[in-house]
Amino acid sequence: MARNHYDDAQVATLERAITYASEVHAGQVRKSGEPYITHPLHVTASLIEWGMDIDTILAGILHDTVEDTSATLEHIEHLFGHDVAFLVDGVTKVSKARAGMRDLGSYLPGTKDNLTKLLIAVGQDVRVIIIKLADRLHNMQTLQYKSAEKQKKIARETIEVFAPLADRLNMGRVRVQLEELSFRYLMPAEFEHTKQLMDSRLKQSERKLRSVKREVDAHLSDEHIPHQIDGRVKSIYSLYKKMKRVPNIDDIYDLMALRIIVDDVATCYLVLGELQSLYTPMFERIKDYIANPKPNGYQSLHTTVITKSGQPVEFQIRTHEMHDYAERGLAASFHYNEQKLSDAYKKGTIGELPADLHWIRDLQNAAALVNEGRDFDESSLRVDLFGDRIFVYSPKGDIYDLPQGAYPLDYAYRVHSDLAARASGFKVNGKMVPFSQQLSHGDVVEILTSRSARPKPDWTQYVMTTHAKLKLRAQLRRGGFLGQITNAAAIIQRKARERITKKHSRR
Ligand code: MN
C-alpha cells in the first residue's frame, strides 16, 4: 500500500521510523492490552490511506514518542529532519496544552471553543490537525476499553470538535466515521433505533434500487457516456439528524442514493439531462453544488426522480476529482500539491501556495490572532476558509479575485454590469475565447463590447458567481425574458425540448 505513493527511499525511511518508534515504545501497552506501537501504526495507516505526504506519515508513526517516551525532539530532528520534528512538536503541543486546560479546570465549560482555537493555534501547519484527526479516529475505534464516563466525554468532544473540523477540511469520509462512532457511544438507544429503522428500509428498497441502477447503467452505456455508478447509504447519524426535521422516514428520499461519477463537468450536466428524460424529475429537488459549491468546497449535482415503479431515488453526479475531494478533502490537495506545498513551507512563502490552497493563509492569520491572545471571528473562518479564489487582471493591470471556475462573464459583471450587458466577446491573454472558457489564475481578461449586444438567456450557463447571476437575471427580466432559470433547469428544459423534437421528427 505504502509503495503506491512513496518512492523506495521514503519507504526505507518509514521502516526506520517504525523500528525507532517500536524501540522507544517497547514495554508500553494500550488499555486493550495490545503493545502501544499498534496505535501509531493504525494512525499511520489512515494517513497513508488519505494519501498524505511522507513527512506527515513519519510524524504519524512518531506522534506519541516525545510525549510518552524518552525520545526528544532534537533526536527526532537529527534522525528524520526538521519538517518531521516540526509536525511531531505540533501534535505534542496539542496534548500538553490540553492537559493544562484540564488542570486549570477550564476543561468543561467552553471546552469546545477552547479546543477548536487550540487546534487552530498549533495547526499553523494544517497537517498537525490531520494527524490529530487520524489519532482521534483510532482512539474512537478502540473506545470500548475506556471507562463509561471517559467514553462519553471523548465521544462528545469528537462530535463537537473533531467531526466539524474534518467537515471544514471537506474530509467527508473521516467526518462520517467520527460521527457514527461518537453517536453510538453518546446515544446508544437512539443509535440502535435509527439503525434498525434504516436496516428494515434498506431491505425493502435495495432490490428496486438495484434494478434502477442497472437501467441507468445500460442507458448511459447506450449513449456512450463513460461512467461509474454505485449505491451509497446515508449514515445512521445523518439519518437521525434529518429525522428531527423530517419525522416520517417515508418522506426522506436520500436514504439510499445512486452516485454517478464521470470524466468532466459538462458530462455531469449531460447525465442530469439523461436522468430527467428517463424518469419523472422532482424539479424542486435539483441542487447544483457544481455552480454553487458548499462552503467547504463540496461539489456535485443532486437530483431526485420518480422511477417507473413510483419510487423516489436520489442521484448524485460528480467528476472523479470532485469525488476524491469530497471523500479526502484537504488531504487530496496535499497529495497533488505535495511538492509545491512543502517548498512553500520551507521558504516560508506561504503566499506562493496554489490559489486553491489560499485558505491556509487564513488559517495562519487566525492562528496568529489566537497566539496573540486576540479573538477572531470563527464564523468568518468557516465561510472563507475554502473560498477557492483565483486572481485575474484587467488589461490595465487592475486585480480582481473570483472563485475558481469563474467565466469571463463573471469577471465582466464584477467590473461593471452595464459593461457586461454589452459584451460581444472576450480576449484572454490576448486571444479570443468562447464564453464557456473558465478563467485561470493570472489570466488577463479583456471585454469586447458592441452597441447592439444584449444579455442572452443562455448566458446563465456561463456565470457562476451569485453577483453575476443576480445582475444577469435582473437584466433578462428587464429585457422581457423570464428569469429564475437556474443553470441546471435551463439545460434540462433544452434537453426536454430536444426530445420532443426528436419524437416528432421520427413520426
Ligand atoms: Mn496518539
XYZ file of N, CA, C and O in Angstrom, residues 163-231:
276
model
N -15.231 16.173 14.459
C -16.038 15.946 13.250
C -16.264 17.262 12.487
O -16.107 17.295 11.261
N -16.619 18.376 13.181
C -16.746 19.639 12.431
C -15.433 20.088 11.778
O -15.451 20.650 10.690
N -14.307 19.826 12.457
C -13.024 20.181 11.836
C -12.815 19.381 10.552
O -12.390 19.927 9.534
N -13.128 18.084 10.609
C -12.998 17.251 9.414
C -13.911 17.792 8.320
O -13.542 17.846 7.150
N -15.109 18.226 8.709
C -16.042 18.772 7.741
C -15.477 20.045 7.121
O -15.589 20.279 5.924
N -14.858 20.878 7.959
C -14.300 22.127 7.447
C -13.196 21.849 6.436
O -12.959 22.635 5.535
N -12.518 20.744 6.622
C -11.474 20.370 5.675
C -12.044 19.520 4.536
O -11.298 18.967 3.740
N -13.378 19.408 4.497
C -14.097 18.606 3.491
C -13.615 17.157 3.456
O -13.628 16.519 2.414
N -13.179 16.633 4.616
C -12.766 15.240 4.670
C -13.987 14.400 5.048
O -14.159 13.980 6.189
N -14.858 14.192 4.043
C -16.172 13.598 4.277
C -16.125 12.208 4.891
O -16.921 11.872 5.753
N -15.195 11.399 4.431
C -15.184 10.019 4.891
C -14.851 9.947 6.380
O -15.547 9.277 7.145
N -13.815 10.667 6.810
C -13.437 10.586 8.222
C -14.476 11.294 9.096
O -14.774 10.857 10.202
N -15.090 12.347 8.580
C -16.161 13.001 9.337
C -17.275 12.010 9.667
O -17.699 11.896 10.817
N -17.703 11.246 8.664
C -18.781 10.277 8.879
C -18.349 9.199 9.877
O -19.093 8.829 10.777
N -17.111 8.719 9.732
C -16.616 7.694 10.660
C -16.636 8.212 12.094
O -17.081 7.515 13.011
N -16.164 9.436 12.301
C -16.119 10.006 13.648
C -17.522 10.202 14.210
O -17.783 9.924 15.382
N -18.434 10.666 13.355
C -19.810 10.894 13.820
C -20.502 9.594 14.217
O -21.158 9.516 15.251
N -20.351 8.564 13.366
C -21.022 7.288 13.659
C -20.535 6.711 14.982
O -21.330 6.264 15.805
N -19.209 6.735 15.187
C -18.653 6.177 16.418
C -19.115 6.969 17.637
O -19.507 6.405 18.656
N -19.094 8.302 17.522
C -19.491 9.144 18.662
C -20.957 8.931 19.003
O -21.321 8.776 20.175
N -21.786 8.931 17.985
C -23.235 8.783 18.159
C -23.549 7.488 18.904
O -24.342 7.449 19.843
N -22.880 6.427 18.517
C -23.081 5.110 19.133
C -22.810 5.162 20.639
O -23.534 4.545 21.420
N -21.763 5.902 21.050
C -21.433 5.964 22.481
C -22.283 6.989 23.223
O -22.608 6.817 24.382
N -22.634 8.067 22.550
C -23.354 9.143 23.242
C -24.823 8.796 23.429
O -25.406 9.079 24.472
N -25.460 8.236 22.435
C -26.890 7.942 22.485
C -27.128 6.527 21.981
O -27.678 6.330 20.901
N -26.729 5.525 22.772
C -26.806 4.143 22.286
C -28.217 3.723 21.885
O -28.385 3.042 20.862
N -29.219 4.149 22.648
C -30.598 3.741 22.339
C -31.042 4.321 21.000
O -31.571 3.613 20.141
N -30.788 5.627 20.796
C -31.163 6.285 19.552
C -30.400 5.685 18.372
O -30.941 5.530 17.282
N -29.135 5.372 18.615
C -28.337 4.778 17.551
C -28.963 3.460 17.092
O -29.179 3.244 15.897
N -29.280 2.577 18.061
C -29.856 1.273 17.740
C -31.190 1.421 17.001
O -31.444 0.777 15.992
N -32.033 2.310 17.550
C -33.352 2.525 16.962
C -33.230 2.991 15.506
O -33.873 2.445 14.607
N -32.390 3.988 15.286
C -32.230 4.537 13.941
C -31.642 3.491 13.003
O -32.037 3.385 11.840
N -30.710 2.719 13.526
C -30.065 1.700 12.703
C -31.078 0.637 12.261
O -31.095 0.230 11.097
N -31.950 0.207 13.202
C -32.960 -0.799 12.862
C -33.923 -0.282 11.802
O -34.281 -0.974 10.860
N -34.313 0.987 11.996
C -35.208 1.631 11.037
C -34.577 1.616 9.643
O -35.199 1.261 8.640
N -33.301 2.007 9.612
C -32.559 2.053 8.357
C -32.477 0.657 7.735
O -32.768 0.482 6.548
N -32.110 -0.345 8.531
C -31.943 -1.704 8.015
C -33.232 -2.238 7.402
O -33.217 -2.858 6.337
N -34.359 -1.986 8.086
C -35.623 -2.520 7.563
C -35.974 -1.849 6.236
O -36.454 -2.481 5.308
N -35.704 -0.530 6.149
C -35.978 0.183 4.893
C -35.082 -0.300 3.761
O -35.493 -0.446 2.627
N -33.819 -0.505 4.107
C -32.861 -0.900 3.075
C -33.269 -2.224 2.452
O -33.194 -2.404 1.247
N -33.725 -3.150 3.307
C -34.142 -4.458 2.807
C -35.251 -4.282 1.756
O -35.249 -4.912 0.723
N -36.199 -3.382 2.090
C -37.322 -3.160 1.172
C -36.878 -2.562 -0.158
O -37.380 -2.931 -1.215
N -35.963 -1.585 -0.077
C -35.702 -0.806 -1.294
C -34.488 -1.276 -2.079
O -34.289 -0.873 -3.213
N -33.691 -2.132 -1.470
C -32.425 -2.486 -2.105
C -32.612 -3.131 -3.491
O -31.916 -2.791 -4.433
N -33.596 -4.032 -3.585
C -33.777 -4.746 -4.851
C -34.253 -3.794 -5.957
O -33.766 -3.819 -7.073
N -35.216 -2.931 -5.558
C -35.715 -1.952 -6.529
C -34.582 -1.052 -7.001
O -34.452 -0.761 -8.180
N -33.758 -0.634 -6.032
C -32.682 0.275 -6.376
C -31.680 -0.393 -7.317
O -31.143 0.233 -8.227
N -31.470 -1.686 -7.099
C -30.526 -2.404 -7.949
C -31.013 -2.410 -9.400
O -30.227 -2.274 -10.323
N -32.320 -2.535 -9.573
C -32.818 -2.563 -10.959
C -32.745 -1.171 -11.590
O -32.473 -1.033 -12.776
N -32.948 -0.117 -10.767
C -32.787 1.252 -11.285
C -31.341 1.461 -11.713
O -31.051 2.018 -12.774
N -30.445 0.971 -10.882
C -29.021 1.129 -11.172
C -28.672 0.460 -12.503
O -27.991 1.045 -13.342
N -29.185 -0.783 -12.694
C -28.917 -1.500 -13.939
C -29.445 -0.716 -15.143
O -28.790 -0.597 -16.165
N -30.672 -0.185 -14.963
C -31.336 0.536 -16.045
C -30.524 1.770 -16.459
O -30.278 2.012 -17.646
N -30.101 2.550 -15.449
C -29.339 3.770 -15.729
C -27.992 3.416 -16.341
O -27.545 4.036 -17.315
N -27.367 2.411 -15.772
C -26.078 1.947 -16.273
C -26.176 1.615 -17.767
O -25.367 2.078 -18.580
N -27.217 0.828 -18.124
C -27.394 0.421 -19.513
C -27.673 1.629 -20.404
O -27.112 1.757 -21.498
N -28.529 2.541 -19.904
C -28.883 3.715 -20.704
C -27.657 4.577 -20.993
O -27.426 4.985 -22.140
N -26.858 4.846 -19.970
C -25.672 5.688 -20.163
C -24.676 5.005 -21.101
O -24.014 5.664 -21.896
N -24.575 3.682 -21.001
C -23.681 2.951 -21.906
C -24.175 3.055 -23.347
O -23.388 3.263 -24.265
N -25.503 2.938 -23.532
C -26.090 3.103 -24.867
C -25.759 4.466 -25.444
O -25.567 4.619 -26.649
N -25.760 5.487 -24.567
C -25.486 6.856 -25.020
C -23.982 7.124 -25.126
O -23.578 8.266 -25.331
N -23.173 6.095 -24.902
C -21.712 6.219 -24.961
C -21.175 7.270 -23.987
O -20.307 8.070 -24.338
N -21.727 7.282 -22.799
C -21.220 8.190 -21.766
C -20.416 7.352 -20.767
O -20.988 6.542 -20.042
N -19.080 7.510 -20.764
C -18.280 6.731 -19.810
C -18.641 7.151 -18.378
O -18.738 8.342 -18.091
N -18.846 6.166 -17.508
C -19.299 6.496 -16.149
C -19.054 5.338 -15.200
O -18.841 4.200 -15.635
N -19.094 5.663 -13.902
C -19.160 4.631 -12.856
C -20.433 4.889 -12.090
O -20.781 6.041 -11.866
N -21.130 3.830 -11.658
C -22.333 4.047 -10.883
C -22.313 3.124 -9.667
O -21.988 1.951 -9.781
N -22.603 3.699 -8.501
C -22.568 2.942 -7.250
C -23.650 3.435 -6.315
O -24.067 4.580 -6.405
N -24.052 2.566 -5.414
C -25.015 2.989 -4.403
C -24.296 3.546 -3.193
O -23.185 3.135 -2.900
